[in-house]
């Protein structure tokens, strides 16, 4: 649908007059008015179409307006729109069962939230009460949400304006071979260096003070960092050795994004808690949650869990989760996501890396990839500086604008372009998006040191 002329300017005027936008200087933004979307495409009020290579905020894993998902929400709306969290309800129970059946290990219980930040807030509360300890270790180069504790868990500059906050959030370096904090040259060395470092942090913080280690199994916004073999198993072992709760933040990496139900499945590691959101129902209705292991549930069998949300397990959101999981099964979406990664995106990005000197590294899996841009391949100088803003960030803004002019919508972070299309994107559409990136990277090459 294209909006009629008379409602076009109204949508923009209402937004600019009344909507306060996330993360933005309100006077400096010019949001696109989106009028509609279907599959891997969305369009503005004038009818200009964009291929959605970011799945909005890396959450629309099944693409836009999937007819079965829309129908499930409509059907649920006609049946029962809302019901308080203290009741049992068919779709809430079914969503919890379907998630528990797909979660690794004995994560058989689900506490529902409205999104990812609340999931992490509750994961931390569960871990603290279960262990009787208070510290939480998280990685630099991570994002865990923007509520009181989840922003303190976050290991990127978005945390800084919210400091000082509650004490007890400690950051450590995870593996990142391309810019190794441990001077590693191989994946094996990186695993060993990162685990030694984490063991040191645990020792210096005091193992008996640490409730949880929270990590994104594949780091999302901060770089699409795929852990080297042995790293997650090593973190699991450290958690077991010191009685620390292992929390996998799968808000971005879960539900097909990495070609599995959960990214940890790649490495056969079962955490004690998994926080999820986004892809659980492609964000058609807000939903997140924590999958909880049996032994942590045991802590709360006789003792009340001191947390809750009016909309915990909202029927519309849960009906969307049930439909989404069924669509994943019926349309073999995990297989499709894996195949897009191995057969199309991976090889396509490798070709771009060969052709364009501005590409330092491409990395990722399934439908979760990053192109890391540099000024100089030998020094690996970042294409724009860490946390660049204003004129420093202009070279990246130029690339975003060039993509947009060509009808490609990408998410960028610092010196990276992320390639994160819906898991249901067609091969032709993915190739089309990559061909646009090929043109745009030529602009980046012009800034590379010769
Ligand atoms: C890994 C991770 N955790 C948590 C969050 C926060 O989720 P929400 O925005 O739904 O609160 C995000 C959002 O991008 C995320 O990527």
Coordinates of C-alpha atoms and ligand atoms in Angstrom, one line a residue:
X1 CA 0.0 0.0 0.0
X2 CA 1.2 3.5 -0.8
X3 CA -0.2 6.2 1.4
X4 CA -2.5 8.7 -0.4
X5 CA -1.0 12.2 -0.9
X6 CA -3.0 13.9 1.8
X7 CA -1.8 11.5 4.6
X8 CA 1.9 11.6 3.6
X9 CA 3.0 14.8 5.1
X10 CA 0.7 14.2 8.1
X11 CA 2.6 11.1 9.1
X12 CA 5.9 12.9 9.0
X13 CA 4.5 16.0 10.7
X14 CA 3.0 14.0 13.6
X15 CA 6.3 12.1 14.0
X16 CA 8.5 15.1 14.1
X17 CA 6.1 17.0 16.4
X18 CA 5.3 14.2 18.9
X19 CA 7.4 11.1 18.7
X20 CA 10.5 11.0 20.8
X21 CA 12.9 8.6 19.1
X22 CA 15.4 6.1 20.6
X23 CA 19.1 6.9 20.9
X24 CA 18.8 10.2 18.9
X25 CA 19.3 13.9 19.1
X26 CA 15.7 14.7 18.3
X27 CA 16.4 17.7 16.2
X28 CA 19.0 16.0 14.0
X29 CA 17.0 13.1 12.6
X30 CA 14.9 12.6 9.5
X31 CA 13.0 9.3 9.9
X32 CA 11.8 7.5 6.8
X33 CA 8.0 7.2 6.8
X34 CA 7.4 3.5 6.2
X35 CA 4.1 2.8 4.6
X36 CA 4.2 -1.0 4.2
X37 CA 6.3 -4.1 3.9
X38 CA 6.2 -7.7 2.6
X39 CA 8.7 -10.4 2.7
X40 CA 12.2 -9.0 2.6
X41 CA 11.1 -5.6 1.3
X42 CA 9.5 -2.5 2.8
X43 CA 8.6 0.8 1.1
X44 CA 8.1 4.4 2.0
X45 CA 5.0 6.6 1.5
X46 CA 6.1 7.5 -1.9
X47 CA 6.4 3.9 -2.9
X48 CA 10.3 3.7 -3.0
X49 CA 11.2 0.1 -2.1
X50 CA 14.1 -1.1 0.1
X51 CA 15.5 -4.5 0.4
X52 CA 15.7 -5.1 4.2
X53 CA 19.3 -6.3 4.8
X54 CA 19.0 -5.6 8.5
X55 CA 15.7 -7.4 9.2
X56 CA 14.7 -4.0 10.8
X57 CA 16.6 -4.3 14.1
X58 CA 17.8 -7.8 13.3
X59 CA 14.5 -9.2 14.5
X60 CA 12.2 -9.9 11.5
X61 CA 13.6 -13.4 10.9
X62 CA 10.6 -14.6 9.0
X63 CA 10.3 -11.4 6.9
X64 CA 7.5 -8.9 6.9
X65 CA 3.8 -9.7 6.9
X66 CA 4.2 -13.5 6.8
X67 CA 0.5 -14.4 6.0
X68 CA 0.4 -17.3 8.5
X69 CA 1.9 -15.2 11.3
X70 CA -0.5 -12.3 10.6
X71 CA -3.5 -14.8 10.5
X72 CA -2.4 -16.3 13.8
X73 CA -2.4 -12.9 15.5
X74 CA -5.8 -12.0 13.9
X75 CA -7.3 -15.3 15.0
X76 CA -6.0 -14.8 18.6
X77 CA -7.2 -11.2 18.7
X78 CA -10.7 -12.5 17.8
X79 CA -10.5 -15.2 20.5
X80 CA -8.8 -13.6 23.5
X81 CA -6.6 -10.4 23.3
X82 CA -5.2 -10.3 26.8
X83 CA -5.3 -12.2 30.1
X84 CA -3.4 -11.5 33.3
X85 CA -0.1 -13.4 33.8
X86 CA -1.4 -15.3 36.9
X87 CA -3.9 -17.3 34.8
X88 CA -2.9 -20.3 32.7
X89 CA -3.7 -19.9 29.0
X90 CA -3.5 -22.2 26.0
X91 CA -1.2 -20.2 23.7
X92 CA 1.1 -19.1 26.6
X93 CA 1.6 -22.7 27.7
X94 CA 2.1 -23.9 24.1
X95 CA 4.6 -21.2 23.4
X96 CA 6.6 -22.1 26.5
X97 CA 6.5 -25.8 25.6
X98 CA 7.6 -25.2 22.0
X99 CA 10.5 -23.1 23.2
X100 CA 11.5 -25.5 26.0
X101 CA 11.4 -28.4 23.6
X102 CA 13.9 -26.5 21.4
X103 CA 16.2 -25.2 24.1
X104 CA 19.3 -27.2 24.9
X105 CA 19.9 -29.1 28.1
X106 CA 17.2 -28.9 30.8
X107 CA 16.0 -25.4 30.1
X108 CA 12.4 -26.6 30.4
X109 CA 10.7 -23.5 31.9
X110 CA 10.1 -20.1 30.4
X111 CA 9.5 -16.7 32.0
X112 CA 8.0 -14.3 29.4
X113 CA 8.9 -10.7 29.1
X114 CA 8.1 -7.9 26.6
X115 CA 11.6 -7.8 25.0
X116 CA 15.3 -8.5 25.3
X117 CA 16.3 -6.0 28.0
X118 CA 13.7 -7.3 30.4
X119 CA 14.8 -10.8 29.7
X120 CA 18.3 -9.9 30.7
X121 CA 17.1 -8.1 33.8
X122 CA 15.3 -11.2 34.9
X123 CA 18.1 -13.5 34.0
X124 CA 20.4 -11.5 36.3
X125 CA 17.8 -11.5 39.1
X126 CA 17.3 -15.3 38.8
X127 CA 21.1 -15.8 38.9
X128 CA 21.6 -13.6 41.9
X129 CA 18.9 -15.2 43.9
X130 CA 19.9 -18.7 42.9
X131 CA 23.6 -18.1 43.9
X132 CA 23.2 -15.6 46.6
X133 CA 26.0 -13.6 44.9
X134 CA 25.8 -10.2 43.2
X135 CA 28.5 -9.6 40.5
X136 CA 27.8 -10.1 36.8
X137 CA 30.6 -10.5 34.3
X138 CA 29.9 -9.5 30.7
X139 CA 32.0 -8.8 27.6
X140 CA 33.3 -5.6 26.2
X141 CA 31.9 -5.4 22.7
X142 CA 28.4 -6.5 23.8
X143 CA 24.9 -5.1 23.9
X144 CA 22.3 -6.3 26.4
X145 CA 19.6 -3.7 26.4
X146 CA 18.9 -0.2 27.7
X147 CA 17.1 -0.8 31.0
X148 CA 18.8 -0.1 34.4
X149 CA 20.9 -3.2 34.7
X150 CA 21.0 -4.3 31.0
X151 CA 22.7 -1.1 30.0
X152 CA 25.3 -1.6 32.7
X153 CA 25.9 -5.1 31.3
X154 CA 26.4 -3.6 27.9
X155 CA 30.0 -3.5 26.8
X156 CA 29.9 -0.6 24.3
X157 CA 29.7 3.2 24.5
X158 CA 26.0 3.2 24.9
X159 CA 26.6 2.4 28.6
X160 CA 28.7 5.5 29.3
X161 CA 25.8 8.1 29.7
X162 CA 24.0 5.7 32.2
X163 CA 27.0 5.5 34.5
X164 CA 27.5 5.5 37.4
X165 CA 24.9 2.8 38.1
X166 CA 24.6 -0.1 40.4
X167 CA 27.9 -1.7 41.4
X168 CA 29.0 -5.2 40.4
X169 CA 29.0 -5.2 36.6
X170 CA 32.5 -6.2 35.4
X171 CA 33.6 -6.4 31.8
X172 CA 36.1 -8.7 30.1
X173 CA 37.4 -9.3 26.6
X174 CA 36.0 -12.1 24.5
X175 CA 37.6 -13.7 21.5
X176 CA 38.0 -11.5 18.3
X177 CA 40.9 -12.9 16.3
X178 CA 41.0 -10.0 13.8
X179 CA 41.7 -7.6 16.6
X180 CA 42.9 -10.0 19.2
X181 CA 43.3 -8.6 22.8
X182 CA 45.7 -11.6 23.4
X183 CA 48.1 -11.2 20.4
X184 CA 46.8 -14.4 19.0
X185 CA 47.4 -15.5 15.4
X186 CA 45.3 -18.6 15.3
X187 CA 41.8 -19.6 16.6
X188 CA 43.3 -22.0 19.0
X189 CA 45.5 -19.3 20.6
X190 CA 42.5 -16.9 20.7
X191 CA 40.4 -19.5 22.6
X192 CA 43.2 -20.2 25.0
X193 CA 44.0 -16.5 25.5
X194 CA 40.4 -15.5 26.0
X195 CA 39.7 -18.3 28.5
X196 CA 42.9 -17.5 30.5
X197 CA 41.9 -13.9 30.6
X198 CA 38.4 -14.8 31.8
X199 CA 39.8 -17.1 34.5
X200 CA 42.1 -14.2 35.7
X201 CA 39.1 -11.8 35.8
X202 CA 37.2 -14.4 37.9
X203 CA 40.2 -14.8 40.2
X204 CA 40.6 -11.0 40.7
X205 CA 36.9 -10.3 41.2
X206 CA 36.5 -13.2 43.6
X207 CA 34.7 -16.4 42.4
X208 CA 32.4 -16.4 45.4
X209 CA 31.1 -12.9 44.5
X210 CA 30.1 -13.7 40.9
X211 CA 26.5 -14.7 40.2
X212 CA 26.6 -14.9 36.4
X213 CA 28.6 -14.6 33.2
X214 CA 26.3 -13.2 30.5
X215 CA 27.5 -13.4 26.9
X216 CA 26.1 -13.2 23.4
X217 CA 27.2 -16.6 22.0
X218 CA 27.7 -14.9 18.6
X219 CA 28.2 -11.2 19.4
X220 CA 25.7 -9.2 17.4
X221 CA 25.7 -5.4 17.1
X222 CA 29.3 -5.2 18.3
X223 CA 30.7 -7.1 15.3
X224 CA 29.1 -10.5 14.5
X225 CA 31.9 -12.2 16.4
X226 CA 31.7 -15.9 16.0
X227 CA 33.5 -17.7 18.9
X228 CA 36.4 -19.9 18.0
X229 CA 36.1 -23.6 18.7
X230 CA 36.3 -24.5 22.4
X231 CA 35.5 -21.0 23.7
X232 CA 31.9 -21.5 24.8
X233 CA 32.7 -24.9 26.2
X234 CA 35.6 -23.3 28.1
X235 CA 33.2 -20.7 29.6
X236 CA 30.8 -23.5 30.6
X237 CA 33.7 -25.3 32.3
X238 CA 34.7 -22.1 34.2
X239 CA 31.1 -21.5 35.3
X240 CA 30.8 -25.1 36.5
X241 CA 34.1 -24.9 38.4
X242 CA 33.2 -21.8 40.3
X243 CA 29.4 -22.2 40.7
X244 CA 28.6 -19.3 38.3
X245 CA 25.4 -19.2 36.3
X246 CA 26.1 -19.2 32.6
X247 CA 23.6 -16.9 30.7
X248 CA 23.5 -16.9 26.9
X249 CA 22.0 -13.7 25.6
X250 CA 20.4 -15.1 22.4
X251 CA 18.1 -12.1 21.9
X252 CA 19.7 -11.5 18.5
X253 CA 21.5 -14.8 17.7
X254 CA 18.5 -17.1 18.4
X255 CA 15.6 -18.4 16.4
X256 CA 17.3 -19.0 13.1
X257 CA 19.6 -16.1 12.8
X258 CA 22.6 -18.4 13.2
X259 CA 20.9 -21.3 11.4
X260 CA 19.9 -23.1 14.6
X261 CA 17.2 -22.6 17.2
X262 CA 19.9 -21.2 19.5
X263 CA 23.4 -20.2 18.5
X264 CA 24.9 -22.3 21.3
X265 CA 23.6 -25.4 19.5
X266 CA 26.5 -25.0 17.0
X267 CA 29.0 -25.7 19.8
X268 CA 26.7 -28.1 21.8
X269 CA 26.9 -26.0 24.9
X270 CA 23.9 -25.8 27.3
X271 CA 23.8 -22.6 29.4
X272 CA 21.9 -22.4 32.7
X273 CA 19.7 -19.5 31.3
X274 CA 19.0 -18.3 27.8
X275 CA 17.5 -14.9 27.3
X276 CA 15.6 -14.5 24.0
X277 CA 13.3 -12.0 22.2
X278 CA 13.4 -10.6 18.6
X279 CA 13.3 -13.7 16.3
X280 CA 11.0 -15.7 18.7
X281 CA 8.1 -14.2 16.8
X282 CA 9.9 -11.8 14.4
X283 CA 8.7 -8.9 16.5
X284 CA 5.2 -8.9 15.2
X285 CA 4.0 -8.4 18.8
X286 CA 6.6 -7.6 21.5
X287 CA 7.9 -10.7 23.2
X288 CA 11.0 -11.8 25.1
X289 CA 11.8 -14.3 27.8
X290 CA 14.2 -16.4 29.8
X291 CA 14.5 -20.1 29.3
X292 CA 15.4 -21.5 32.8
X293 CA 17.1 -24.7 33.8
X294 CA 15.5 -27.1 36.3
X295 CA 18.0 -26.5 39.1
X296 CA 17.3 -22.7 39.0
X297 CA 13.6 -23.3 38.9
X298 CA 14.1 -25.5 42.0
X299 CA 15.3 -22.4 43.9
X300 CA 11.8 -21.0 43.5
X301 CA 9.7 -24.0 44.2
X302 CA 8.9 -23.0 47.8
X303 CA 10.1 -19.4 47.6
X304 CA 8.3 -16.8 45.5
X305 CA 10.1 -15.4 42.5
X306 CA 10.2 -11.6 43.2
X307 CA 9.5 -10.3 39.7
X308 CA 6.7 -10.0 37.2
X309 CA 5.2 -8.0 34.4
X310 CA 1.5 -7.2 33.6
X311 CA 2.1 -8.5 30.0
X312 CA 4.2 -11.6 30.8
X313 CA 3.1 -14.2 28.3
X314 CA 0.7 -11.9 26.4
X315 CA -1.6 -14.0 24.3
X316 CA -1.1 -12.1 21.1
X317 CA 2.6 -12.3 21.4
X318 CA 2.5 -16.0 22.4
X319 CA 0.2 -16.8 19.5
X320 CA 2.7 -15.2 17.2
X321 CA 5.5 -17.2 18.8
X322 CA 3.6 -20.5 18.3
X323 CA 2.8 -19.7 14.7
X324 CA 6.4 -18.6 14.1
X325 CA 7.9 -21.8 15.5
X326 CA 5.5 -23.8 13.4
X327 CA 6.4 -21.8 10.3
X328 CA 10.1 -22.4 11.0
X329 CA 9.3 -26.2 11.0
X330 CA 7.0 -26.3 8.0
X331 CA 9.1 -24.1 5.8
X332 CA 12.5 -25.5 6.8
X333 CA 13.6 -22.1 7.8
X334 CA 16.7 -23.2 9.8
X335 CA 17.9 -25.2 6.7
X336 CA 17.3 -22.2 4.5
X337 CA 19.1 -19.8 6.8
X338 CA 22.1 -22.2 6.9
X339 CA 22.1 -22.6 3.2
X340 CA 22.0 -18.9 2.6
X341 CA 25.0 -18.5 4.7
X342 CA 27.1 -21.3 3.2
X343 CA 26.0 -21.1 -0.4
X344 CA 25.2 -17.4 -1.0
X345 CA 26.2 -14.8 1.6
X346 CA 29.4 -16.4 2.7
X347 CA 30.9 -17.0 -0.8
X348 CA 29.4 -13.6 -2.0
X349 CA 31.1 -11.7 0.8
X350 CA 34.3 -13.5 0.3
X351 CA 34.3 -12.4 -3.3
X352 CA 33.6 -8.8 -2.3
X353 CA 36.6 -9.1 0.2
X354 CA 38.8 -10.2 -2.7
X355 CA 37.7 -7.3 -5.0
X356 CA 37.7 -4.5 -2.5
X357 CA 40.8 -3.3 -0.6
X358 CA 38.5 -1.5 1.9
X359 CA 37.3 -4.8 3.3
X360 CA 39.5 -6.0 6.1
X361 CA 37.5 -9.0 7.0
X362 CA 34.1 -10.6 6.4
X363 CA 32.7 -13.0 9.0
X364 CA 29.5 -14.6 10.2
X365 CA 27.3 -17.6 9.6
X366 CA 23.8 -18.3 8.3
X367 CA 22.0 -14.9 8.0
X368 CA 24.3 -13.1 10.4
X369 CA 27.3 -11.4 8.8
X370 CA 29.6 -8.4 9.0
X371 CA 31.9 -6.6 6.6
X372 CA 34.6 -4.9 8.6
X373 CA 36.0 -1.9 6.7
X374 CA 39.6 -0.6 7.0
X375 CA 41.7 2.3 5.7
X376 CA 44.7 0.0 5.4
X377 CA 44.6 -3.8 5.3
X378 CA 48.1 -4.2 6.6
X379 CA 47.7 -2.0 9.8
X380 CA 43.9 -2.8 10.0
X381 CA 43.3 0.9 10.8
X382 CA 39.5 1.1 11.2
X383 CA 37.6 2.8 8.3
X384 CA 36.2 5.2 10.9
X385 CA 37.4 5.4 14.5
X386 CA 35.8 3.5 17.4
X387 CA 32.6 5.2 18.4
X388 CA 33.0 7.9 15.6
X389 CA 30.3 10.6 15.5
X390 CA 29.7 13.7 13.4
X391 CA 32.4 14.4 10.7
X392 CA 34.4 11.4 11.9
X393 CA 31.5 9.1 11.0
X394 CA 30.8 10.8 7.7
X395 CA 32.6 8.1 5.6
X396 CA 30.2 5.4 6.9
X397 CA 27.2 7.7 6.6
X398 CA 28.1 8.2 2.9
X399 CA 28.1 4.4 2.4
X400 CA 24.7 4.1 4.1
X401 CA 23.3 6.9 1.9
X402 CA 24.7 5.2 -1.2
X403 CA 23.0 1.9 -0.3
X404 CA 19.8 3.7 0.4
X405 CA 19.9 5.5 -3.0
X406 CA 20.1 2.1 -4.6
X407 CA 17.2 0.6 -2.5
X408 CA 19.2 -1.3 0.0
X409 CA 18.7 -0.9 3.8
X410 CA 21.7 -1.9 5.9
X411 CA 22.6 -1.7 9.5
X412 CA 26.0 -0.2 10.2
X413 CA 28.0 0.0 13.5
X414 CA 31.3 1.9 13.8
X415 CA 33.4 0.6 10.8
X416 CA 31.1 -2.3 9.8
X417 CA 28.3 -3.0 7.4
X418 CA 26.1 -5.8 8.7
X419 CA 24.4 -8.2 6.4
X420 CA 21.4 -9.6 8.3
X421 CA 18.5 -10.3 6.0
X422 CA 15.4 -12.2 7.0
X423 CA 16.1 -16.0 7.0
X424 CA 13.4 -16.4 4.4
X425 CA 15.0 -14.0 1.8
X426 CA 15.3 -15.5 -1.7
X427 CA 18.6 -16.3 -3.2
X428 CA 18.0 -13.7 -6.0
X429 CA 17.2 -11.0 -3.5
X430 CA 20.4 -11.8 -1.5
X431 CA 22.4 -11.6 -4.7
X432 CA 20.8 -8.4 -5.6
X433 CA 21.7 -6.9 -2.2
X434 CA 25.3 -8.1 -2.5
X435 CA 25.6 -6.6 -6.0
X436 CA 24.6 -3.2 -4.5
X437 CA 27.2 -3.6 -1.8
X438 CA 29.7 -4.3 -4.5
X439 CA 29.0 -0.9 -6.1
X440 CA 29.0 0.9 -2.8
X441 CA 32.3 -0.7 -1.6
X442 CA 34.0 1.0 -4.6
X443 CA 33.3 4.3 -2.8
X444 CA 35.0 2.9 0.3
X445 CA 38.0 1.7 -1.7
X446 CA 38.6 5.3 -2.7
X447 CA 39.6 6.1 0.9
X448 CA 42.0 3.2 1.3
X449 CA 45.7 4.1 1.8
X450 CA 47.7 3.2 -1.4
Ligands
LIG1 C1 22.0 -9.3 22.3 C2 20.9 -8.4 22.7 N1 20.5 -8.4 23.9 C3 19.5 -7.6 24.3 C4 18.9 -6.7 23.5 C5 17.8 -5.8 23.9 O1 16.6 -6.2 23.4 P1 15.3 -5.2 23.4 O2 15.7 -4.1 22.5 O3 14.2 -6.0 23.0 O4 15.1 -4.7 24.9 C6 19.4 -6.6 22.2 C7 18.8 -5.6 21.2 O5 19.3 -5.4 20.2 C8 20.4 -7.5 21.7 O6 20.9 -7.4 20.5

